[in-house]
Structures are given as C-alpha cells and as structure tokens.
C-alpha cells in the first residue's frame, strides 16, 4: 500500500511451491507481481524472473538464500522464514549467511527485517533478549490449534522386550506400529521421519571389524538396494558390494544400520494396504517430482509419507495427525557445539507437522537417549528452558553467541603437507594473537578425508571479530603456500565438518 516491495526468504526449495501458492492466494490482485528465485529454475526461468525484478515489475520476491541479492528497489520489508536453518549459510566461496545479510541489507535500505522461527538460533535469541533485536512472541498456534502430544519411546527397553524388533529389525516400535494402524483405520495421515537415506548405512566385517569405507572419503559407504550399489554420500562414488571383507577376505561381512530406503521396505511389509511414498534426494530426481508428491499427500492420495529433513519443516498438511521420529539421536552425538541445538530444533520442527487440522496430533519419538535435555525440552515444547540451559553452557566455554568463531581448514591430497601447512599457520597466528582470543590446537577434521583430500581443522574464538579477521588475513596472505594445499577460513561457520 505504501508503494514498497517485499523480499521473502525460505530455507528449502521444497517449501517454495507452497509459499508461492499462499502468497498468490493472499495477494491475488498482485499475483503477477510475485517473482521466484532459486537454483532449481531453468536458465530461461531464472532469466525471466530476474528481469522481472530488475525492471521493477515484481513487488514480492520469494526465494532461497541467494534471493537476498535480488535487485529490488524501495524495499519495505525482508522476511527470513525459519531463520535458524543452516541452509541459509553458503559454505562455498563467496561465504555468506543470508540471515545476517538480511539484517545488513535492512540497515542499509532502512527497512524492517523479520526473522521468524519456532526455534530461533541461539545467536538470534540472545540478540533479541539483550535488546539488539525486538522480540515478538506468538504464544499460540494459528487458529488456536493445540500442540501435539509428544511421547518418547526408549529403544533400549524396546530392544530388551524384543517386540517390534523381531518383525522389522527395531525400526518401528510396537507403540508406533499401533499408532499408525489407528490412523489408517481413521483415514488420517502419518509422516515418518529419518534424516538418513539409503537402505543400510554400513557394511562391516564380523571377523576383523573393518567397515567398507569410501576410498576418497573417511565415511562408511551406504547400500542403495534399488541399484544394488554402495554409495558415498560425500563424493557420490559408487561400487558393487563385496562378497568378502576387503581387508581380511573373510566372507563374514554384514550390513548394519538403516536409512529411508529400508524404512520404506519395512513400512510396506508392515502396512501392506497403505499408500506409501518416500521423499529424499534419491527419489526426488525428476523436476517437479517433489511438488507432485506433496500435492498428492495434501490431496490425501498418500497415507504414509517417509522422508528426510526435506519434509521436516514448514509444510502444512491438516490431515496429518501422527509424526514418527524413527531415530532422534542421529545428530545428537556429533562433536559439534551446536549438536544439541540442532537436535532440539529438528524434533520441534518435525513435531509441528502433526495436528495442524481439527484433530489433535501425536508425535512418537524413538531414541536411545531419552533423558537428553534436547529431547526432553523438545518433548515439552520448552524453547526458552532449552535456550537458558544451553546458553549457560556456551557462556562457560565462551562459544557463540558469547564470541565469534573462526574456522580454518587446510586440505590436500598428501596428509603430511596439509597437516604441516595448518601447523605453520597456527604458529604464525600464535605469535601475535589479538587479546581475548581463544585458539585450539590443529587437529584432523571431523570428516578427516573428503573427495580424496586430507583435511585438518583449527578453531578460534574471539569477542571482537574484526581484529582477529585482519590478523588471520595478514598471516594467510603473506605465508608461502604449497600449491597442492588449499586453505579455507570462515567467520561464524555453521558446519564443523
């Protein structure tokens, strides 16, 4: 009404079709003035949408992180939906965080910036509670819908009982099986969530204990049953599963773990009359396939939807009354100071898919660590309780948001060269380190090898980032580098791999 324009960022491309539909329905008189920008557009579509913005024909731009650079004039508001999502961070050069750039662009263009989330990242929450941002609380769900009931299933007890484990290898607990059956009888819908794709997640030898790993990456290869291939989820390498252990040649080699592909097989066996679909990057290869699958689910042509984090957030299906989280522990034990925060956010987000219609929802969370604070706070929907406890721990160890983190990574085909380069950087940084800077020791990265390159990592923390950034830049620019080693440094990294 004021003649301004709006920019709306969403974290996942899968959310874009739903968001576009809603904006076109709400702003029906202006639906031709809505532009969409994301990486799944064809070159022609991207050209048309960008020029629609550039020529001033667009009043609302909706897109993923790169849409923050949309050439909109007269910006009145920037909205960052699910602002806590790590996908807003670009991990390759140029490295930027779309949420943080939204705040910077809002300051430059003197427009409002709205960061929205049911589970804000702790940096944003700290900014809001200390007065840097204004905190707005939505105490109730839309239309006063009640929050779903969340039940925790201890998989350790389930294993001892041997109930469901005898029929489906412990993938679906007896409580969850009964709950799905009840929804099928009432013609209600179910989402089953597991943030791991593939059929089996490891192939290991029972004689020597070796797991079949990717030759170029330090991760076990995952079996994809449909193609009967082991696949590396880091570099994409594929190979035929061996019949004998590659190390000791013993035939006692066994598959372990499970991913969404195996879940689909188990669910089809357990619920033979149900209409089932799976959503992950393996099944959603064709253009518009995700959109079509979600449309069928919304149209109640699918009873059970199995998926990874592609279906965990933002989607609105009123007939979904049950969400099953098959393994809540996958991200909880990673050596990353944000592991508990990510687990809490993911559980809360996926739980929010249940009970969005007239029937109260139920969420069943299967876990081997039921007493973890992240799981218990998520069970009670207590974000502020979780944030308070987590922030207290972060403050003790001076982790963000009480400092800025800087990650320095060296990688190369030769292990010794990559390690030597980072050790040299460490020594030169230590010689003139800015005050109040904490620097760890150079160590092998969590993912020690990827794409055939060995990786070493160094983490620094400082309250004032400008002096530290300038110091790092000086050291790296003036240091002779081995041509076979690449050094990457990132301020406020999101992933610690």
Tab-separated table of C-alpha atoms in Angstrom, residues 14-352:
chain	number	residue	atom	x	y	z
A	14	UNK	CA	10.866	-27.756	-1.274
A	15	UNK	CA	8.975	-25.051	0.655
A	16	UNK	CA	8.922	-22.635	-2.279
A	17	UNK	CA	5.842	-24.009	-4.164
A	18	UNK	CA	3.692	-23.933	-1.004
A	19	UNK	CA	4.892	-20.422	-0.143
A	20	UNK	CA	4.194	-19.162	-3.678
A	21	UNK	CA	0.674	-20.642	-3.629
A	22	UNK	CA	-0.102	-18.892	-0.355
A	23	UNK	CA	1.229	-15.530	-1.439
A	24	UNK	CA	-0.649	-15.681	-4.736
A	25	UNK	CA	-3.852	-16.577	-2.869
A	26	UNK	CA	-3.412	-13.808	-0.286
A	27	UNK	CA	-2.264	-11.143	-2.771
A	28	UNK	CA	-4.476	-12.274	-5.652
A	29	UNK	CA	-4.660	-8.777	-7.170
A	30	UNK	CA	-0.854	-8.703	-7.330
A	31	UNK	CA	-0.105	-12.334	-8.198
A	32	UNK	CA	1.585	-11.328	-11.462
A	33	UNK	CA	3.946	-9.123	-9.423
A	34	UNK	CA	5.399	-12.097	-7.497
A	35	UNK	CA	8.830	-13.320	-8.617
A	36	UNK	CA	10.577	-16.533	-7.600
A	37	UNK	CA	14.356	-17.038	-7.389
A	38	UNK	CA	16.061	-20.338	-6.566
A	39	UNK	CA	18.613	-22.737	-8.014
A	40	UNK	CA	16.141	-25.305	-9.380
A	41	UNK	CA	14.849	-22.905	-12.031
A	42	UNK	CA	15.969	-23.488	-15.600
A	43	UNK	CA	18.266	-20.857	-17.156
A	44	UNK	CA	15.320	-19.407	-19.066
A	45	UNK	CA	13.098	-19.255	-15.977
A	46	UNK	CA	15.847	-17.654	-13.945
A	47	UNK	CA	16.444	-15.059	-16.696
A	48	UNK	CA	12.730	-14.170	-16.845
A	49	UNK	CA	12.304	-13.938	-13.071
A	50	UNK	CA	15.477	-11.880	-12.549
A	51	UNK	CA	14.497	-9.351	-15.236
A	52	UNK	CA	11.003	-9.174	-13.758
A	53	UNK	CA	12.684	-7.923	-10.570
A	54	UNK	CA	15.312	-5.794	-12.326
A	55	UNK	CA	12.719	-3.961	-14.435
A	56	UNK	CA	10.524	-3.197	-11.420
A	57	UNK	CA	7.615	-5.466	-12.380
A	58	UNK	CA	7.959	-7.545	-9.187
A	59	UNK	CA	6.645	-6.295	-5.848
A	60	UNK	CA	7.267	-9.512	-3.890
A	61	UNK	CA	10.305	-11.771	-4.346
A	62	UNK	CA	10.293	-15.270	-2.825
A	63	UNK	CA	13.380	-17.440	-2.853
A	64	UNK	CA	16.174	-19.363	-1.199
A	65	UNK	CA	19.333	-17.790	0.241
A	66	UNK	CA	20.694	-16.250	-2.997
A	67	UNK	CA	17.473	-14.226	-3.337
A	68	UNK	CA	18.952	-11.877	-0.710
A	69	UNK	CA	20.811	-10.295	-3.668
A	70	UNK	CA	17.602	-9.676	-5.662
A	71	UNK	CA	17.785	-6.179	-7.240
A	72	UNK	CA	14.597	-4.923	-5.572
A	73	UNK	CA	14.049	-1.188	-5.260
A	74	UNK	CA	12.045	0.523	-2.474
A	75	UNK	CA	12.429	-2.408	-0.067
A	76	UNK	CA	9.890	-2.163	2.738
A	77	UNK	CA	10.441	-5.489	4.492
A	78	UNK	CA	12.693	-8.549	4.414
A	79	UNK	CA	11.237	-11.717	5.946
A	80	UNK	CA	13.507	-14.658	6.796
A	81	UNK	CA	11.328	-17.714	7.434
A	82	UNK	CA	12.798	-20.444	9.688
A	83	UNK	CA	15.750	-18.154	10.334
A	84	UNK	CA	17.595	-20.825	12.333
A	85	UNK	CA	18.100	-23.092	9.313
A	86	UNK	CA	21.758	-23.913	8.454
A	87	UNK	CA	20.892	-23.912	4.726
A	88	UNK	CA	20.942	-20.088	4.822
A	89	UNK	CA	24.720	-20.343	5.110
A	90	UNK	CA	26.656	-20.642	1.848
A	91	UNK	CA	29.578	-22.967	2.556
A	92	UNK	CA	31.448	-22.283	-0.723
A	93	UNK	CA	33.038	-19.013	-1.770
A	94	UNK	CA	31.655	-16.402	-1.535
A	95	UNK	CA	30.765	-17.459	2.017
A	96	UNK	CA	27.814	-15.596	3.491
A	97	UNK	CA	24.837	-16.156	5.771
A	98	UNK	CA	21.599	-14.955	4.147
A	99	UNK	CA	20.012	-14.191	7.536
A	100	UNK	CA	22.907	-11.989	8.596
A	101	UNK	CA	22.980	-10.309	5.182
A	102	UNK	CA	19.236	-9.653	5.538
A	103	UNK	CA	19.970	-7.703	8.732
A	104	UNK	CA	22.794	-5.787	6.996
A	105	UNK	CA	20.663	-5.029	3.923
A	106	UNK	CA	17.778	-3.927	6.152
A	107	UNK	CA	20.111	-1.468	7.877
A	108	UNK	CA	21.414	-0.142	4.546
A	109	UNK	CA	17.957	0.200	2.977
A	110	UNK	CA	16.304	1.336	6.238
A	111	UNK	CA	13.582	-1.310	6.051
A	112	UNK	CA	12.089	-3.713	8.551
A	113	UNK	CA	13.602	-7.191	8.891
A	114	UNK	CA	11.515	-10.019	10.363
A	115	UNK	CA	13.291	-13.196	11.463
A	116	UNK	CA	10.718	-15.925	12.080
A	117	UNK	CA	11.173	-19.270	13.845
A	118	UNK	CA	9.583	-21.509	16.462
A	119	UNK	CA	13.145	-22.480	17.425
A	120	UNK	CA	15.379	-19.431	16.837
A	121	UNK	CA	19.113	-19.967	16.627
A	122	UNK	CA	20.690	-19.057	19.950
A	123	UNK	CA	22.622	-16.153	18.393
A	124	UNK	CA	19.361	-14.513	17.252
A	125	UNK	CA	17.607	-15.279	20.531
A	126	UNK	CA	20.433	-13.718	22.526
A	127	UNK	CA	20.275	-10.632	20.275
A	128	UNK	CA	16.533	-10.406	20.945
A	129	UNK	CA	16.696	-10.882	24.713
A	130	UNK	CA	19.543	-8.374	25.108
A	131	UNK	CA	17.716	-5.673	23.119
A	132	UNK	CA	19.711	-5.690	19.873
A	133	UNK	CA	16.592	-7.043	18.146
A	134	UNK	CA	12.976	-6.675	19.247
A	135	UNK	CA	11.453	-9.945	20.488
A	136	UNK	CA	7.890	-10.720	19.379
A	137	UNK	CA	6.281	-13.820	20.872
A	138	UNK	CA	3.474	-15.809	19.266
A	139	UNK	CA	2.125	-17.691	22.256
A	140	UNK	CA	-0.454	-19.751	20.379
A	141	UNK	CA	-0.684	-21.773	17.201
A	142	UNK	CA	-2.621	-20.430	14.238
A	143	UNK	CA	-6.409	-20.630	14.835
A	144	UNK	CA	-5.630	-21.638	18.448
A	145	UNK	CA	-4.813	-25.227	17.452
A	146	UNK	CA	-3.429	-27.303	20.325
A	147	UNK	CA	0.150	-28.533	20.253
A	148	UNK	CA	0.606	-32.264	19.587
A	149	UNK	CA	1.173	-34.754	22.383
A	150	UNK	CA	4.803	-35.959	22.248
A	151	UNK	CA	5.650	-39.451	23.502
A	152	UNK	CA	9.199	-40.737	23.986
A	153	UNK	CA	9.980	-44.391	23.210
A	154	UNK	CA	13.154	-45.759	24.818
A	155	UNK	CA	14.624	-48.028	22.142
A	156	UNK	CA	16.842	-49.720	24.736
A	157	UNK	CA	13.751	-51.101	26.504
A	158	UNK	CA	12.160	-51.920	23.156
A	159	UNK	CA	15.207	-53.997	22.229
A	160	UNK	CA	15.099	-55.901	25.512
A	161	UNK	CA	11.410	-56.689	25.037
A	162	UNK	CA	12.090	-57.971	21.529
A	163	UNK	CA	8.590	-56.953	20.381
A	164	UNK	CA	8.807	-54.981	17.171
A	165	UNK	CA	12.471	-55.862	16.774
A	166	UNK	CA	11.540	-59.401	15.710
A	167	UNK	CA	9.385	-58.199	12.814
A	168	UNK	CA	11.107	-55.087	11.491
A	169	UNK	CA	14.632	-55.045	12.971
A	170	UNK	CA	13.600	-52.479	15.566
A	171	UNK	CA	12.876	-49.757	13.013
A	172	UNK	CA	9.268	-49.301	14.138
A	173	UNK	CA	8.423	-49.741	17.819
A	174	UNK	CA	5.238	-51.541	18.788
A	175	UNK	CA	3.737	-48.284	20.086
A	176	UNK	CA	4.400	-46.552	16.775
A	177	UNK	CA	3.032	-49.500	14.773
A	178	UNK	CA	-0.238	-49.400	16.721
A	179	UNK	CA	-0.482	-45.634	16.306
A	180	UNK	CA	-0.022	-45.877	12.509
A	181	UNK	CA	-2.650	-48.644	12.347
A	182	UNK	CA	-5.109	-46.417	14.202
A	183	UNK	CA	-4.527	-43.560	11.715
A	184	UNK	CA	-5.033	-45.863	8.737
A	185	UNK	CA	-8.358	-47.016	10.194
A	186	UNK	CA	-9.492	-43.406	10.681
A	187	UNK	CA	-8.162	-42.360	7.227
A	188	UNK	CA	-5.767	-39.900	8.805
A	189	UNK	CA	-2.205	-39.408	7.548
A	190	UNK	CA	1.211	-40.175	9.024
A	191	UNK	CA	4.716	-38.778	8.488
A	192	UNK	CA	7.712	-40.978	9.353
A	193	UNK	CA	10.941	-39.025	9.667
A	194	UNK	CA	14.514	-40.297	9.456
A	195	UNK	CA	17.335	-37.967	8.493
A	196	UNK	CA	19.377	-40.658	6.753
A	197	UNK	CA	18.845	-42.004	3.270
A	198	UNK	CA	19.803	-45.347	1.743
A	199	UNK	CA	18.971	-48.948	2.698
A	200	UNK	CA	21.788	-49.948	5.060
A	201	UNK	CA	24.214	-47.354	6.382
A	202	UNK	CA	27.260	-49.572	6.831
A	203	UNK	CA	28.839	-52.818	5.653
A	204	UNK	CA	31.254	-54.267	8.194
A	205	UNK	CA	33.181	-57.471	8.791
A	206	UNK	CA	32.214	-59.503	11.861
A	207	UNK	CA	35.662	-61.179	11.816
A	208	UNK	CA	38.029	-58.173	11.813
A	209	UNK	CA	35.580	-55.329	12.497
A	210	UNK	CA	36.536	-53.259	9.436
A	211	UNK	CA	33.776	-51.222	7.753
A	212	UNK	CA	33.744	-50.731	3.994
A	213	UNK	CA	34.695	-47.094	3.553
A	214	UNK	CA	34.835	-44.816	0.539
A	215	UNK	CA	38.401	-44.753	-0.837
A	216	UNK	CA	38.281	-40.957	-1.186
A	217	UNK	CA	36.331	-40.048	1.979
A	218	UNK	CA	36.598	-41.185	5.596
A	219	UNK	CA	32.976	-42.331	5.812
A	220	UNK	CA	31.320	-45.760	5.525
A	221	UNK	CA	29.555	-46.389	2.230
A	222	UNK	CA	25.759	-46.763	2.241
A	223	UNK	CA	23.891	-49.549	0.452
A	224	UNK	CA	21.224	-48.415	-2.011
A	225	UNK	CA	19.206	-51.559	-2.603
A	226	UNK	CA	17.383	-50.429	-5.726
A	227	UNK	CA	20.665	-50.128	-7.663
A	228	UNK	CA	22.490	-52.744	-5.527
A	229	UNK	CA	25.352	-50.294	-5.115
A	230	UNK	CA	27.355	-48.917	-2.222
A	231	UNK	CA	27.273	-45.122	-2.429
A	232	UNK	CA	29.375	-42.491	-0.685
A	233	UNK	CA	27.115	-39.666	0.484
A	234	UNK	CA	30.044	-37.229	0.468
A	235	UNK	CA	31.578	-37.581	-3.010
A	236	UNK	CA	28.969	-39.761	-4.731
A	237	UNK	CA	31.359	-42.646	-5.510
A	238	UNK	CA	29.609	-45.951	-6.285
A	239	UNK	CA	30.757	-49.577	-6.164
A	240	UNK	CA	29.353	-53.114	-6.147
A	241	UNK	CA	29.001	-54.525	-2.592
A	242	UNK	CA	31.855	-57.001	-1.956
A	243	UNK	CA	31.062	-60.622	-1.068
A	244	UNK	CA	34.148	-60.835	1.193
A	245	UNK	CA	35.820	-58.394	3.562
A	246	UNK	CA	38.257	-56.232	1.544
A	247	UNK	CA	40.721	-56.291	4.488
A	248	UNK	CA	40.811	-59.896	5.753
A	249	UNK	CA	38.944	-61.648	2.894
A	250	UNK	CA	36.557	-63.297	5.378
A	251	UNK	CA	33.029	-63.874	3.983
A	252	UNK	CA	31.532	-62.875	7.363
A	253	UNK	CA	30.516	-59.423	6.143
A	254	UNK	CA	27.220	-57.938	7.299
A	255	UNK	CA	25.085	-54.887	6.632
A	256	UNK	CA	24.057	-52.662	9.547
A	257	UNK	CA	22.031	-49.533	10.252
A	258	UNK	CA	19.108	-48.326	8.187
A	259	UNK	CA	18.067	-45.403	6.016
A	260	UNK	CA	14.841	-44.208	4.416
A	261	UNK	CA	15.013	-46.789	1.606
A	262	UNK	CA	14.959	-49.639	4.110
A	263	UNK	CA	12.269	-47.900	6.159
A	264	UNK	CA	10.071	-47.848	3.062
A	265	UNK	CA	10.508	-51.622	2.584
A	266	UNK	CA	9.669	-52.297	6.261
A	267	UNK	CA	6.645	-49.968	6.212
A	268	UNK	CA	5.263	-51.616	3.055
A	269	UNK	CA	5.623	-55.032	4.725
A	270	UNK	CA	4.087	-53.853	8.000
A	271	UNK	CA	1.185	-51.911	6.429
A	272	UNK	CA	0.515	-53.725	3.116
A	273	UNK	CA	-2.735	-51.878	2.344
A	274	UNK	CA	-1.365	-48.365	2.962
A	275	UNK	CA	-0.470	-45.961	0.159
A	276	UNK	CA	3.152	-45.012	0.786
A	277	UNK	CA	5.622	-42.505	-0.677
A	278	UNK	CA	9.228	-41.650	0.130
A	279	UNK	CA	10.791	-38.185	-0.131
A	280	UNK	CA	14.582	-37.863	-0.190
A	281	UNK	CA	17.225	-36.799	-2.677
A	282	UNK	CA	17.320	-40.332	-4.134
A	283	UNK	CA	13.617	-40.391	-5.075
A	284	UNK	CA	13.119	-36.726	-5.992
A	285	UNK	CA	15.274	-36.691	-9.130
A	286	UNK	CA	12.761	-35.513	-11.740
A	287	UNK	CA	11.817	-31.838	-11.973
A	288	UNK	CA	8.561	-31.083	-10.109
A	289	UNK	CA	8.551	-34.600	-8.599
A	290	UNK	CA	8.679	-33.212	-5.070
A	291	UNK	CA	5.908	-30.739	-5.815
A	292	UNK	CA	3.723	-33.513	-7.281
A	293	UNK	CA	4.350	-35.870	-4.339
A	294	UNK	CA	3.490	-33.202	-1.773
A	295	UNK	CA	0.390	-32.262	-3.788
A	296	UNK	CA	-0.747	-35.916	-3.738
A	297	UNK	CA	-0.108	-36.066	0.005
A	298	UNK	CA	-2.122	-32.898	0.551
A	299	UNK	CA	-4.880	-34.391	-1.616
A	300	UNK	CA	-4.876	-37.480	0.686
A	301	UNK	CA	-3.790	-39.843	-2.097
A	302	UNK	CA	-0.917	-40.975	0.181
A	303	UNK	CA	-1.419	-42.411	3.682
A	304	UNK	CA	2.177	-42.563	4.932
A	305	UNK	CA	4.955	-40.201	3.873
A	306	UNK	CA	8.514	-41.285	4.691
A	307	UNK	CA	11.241	-38.695	4.397
A	308	UNK	CA	14.384	-36.879	5.484
A	309	UNK	CA	14.586	-33.250	6.607
A	310	UNK	CA	13.057	-32.279	3.244
A	311	UNK	CA	9.663	-32.896	4.922
A	312	UNK	CA	10.588	-31.854	8.465
A	313	UNK	CA	9.650	-28.194	8.420
A	314	UNK	CA	7.325	-25.579	7.055
A	315	UNK	CA	4.884	-27.918	5.315
A	316	UNK	CA	1.217	-27.754	6.258
A	317	UNK	CA	-0.970	-30.867	5.928
A	318	UNK	CA	-4.160	-30.584	8.022
A	319	UNK	CA	-4.918	-34.340	7.867
A	320	UNK	CA	-1.556	-35.378	9.383
A	321	UNK	CA	-2.275	-36.449	12.952
A	322	UNK	CA	0.788	-38.615	13.609
A	323	UNK	CA	4.514	-37.995	13.194
A	324	UNK	CA	7.022	-40.743	13.959
A	325	UNK	CA	10.692	-39.839	14.515
A	326	UNK	CA	12.478	-43.140	13.951
A	327	UNK	CA	15.847	-42.211	15.468
A	328	UNK	CA	16.182	-38.914	17.310
A	329	UNK	CA	19.876	-39.478	18.114
A	330	UNK	CA	21.475	-39.160	14.677
A	331	UNK	CA	22.753	-35.590	15.109
A	332	UNK	CA	22.893	-35.558	18.902
A	333	UNK	CA	26.346	-37.087	19.403
A	334	UNK	CA	28.295	-35.272	16.706
A	335	UNK	CA	31.418	-33.452	18.024
A	336	UNK	CA	29.873	-30.039	17.344
A	337	UNK	CA	28.907	-27.469	19.978
A	338	UNK	CA	25.601	-26.970	18.129
A	339	UNK	CA	24.629	-30.693	18.180
A	340	UNK	CA	22.058	-30.355	20.997
A	341	UNK	CA	20.604	-27.183	19.465
A	342	UNK	CA	20.190	-28.864	16.058
A	343	UNK	CA	18.512	-31.916	17.619
A	344	UNK	CA	16.086	-29.742	19.601
A	345	UNK	CA	15.238	-27.668	16.523
A	346	UNK	CA	14.709	-30.653	14.252
A	347	UNK	CA	12.489	-32.507	16.741
A	348	UNK	CA	10.411	-29.400	17.404
A	349	UNK	CA	10.053	-28.621	13.706
A	350	UNK	CA	9.063	-32.134	12.648
A	351	UNK	CA	6.653	-32.384	15.604
A	352	UNK	CA	4.991	-29.226	14.309
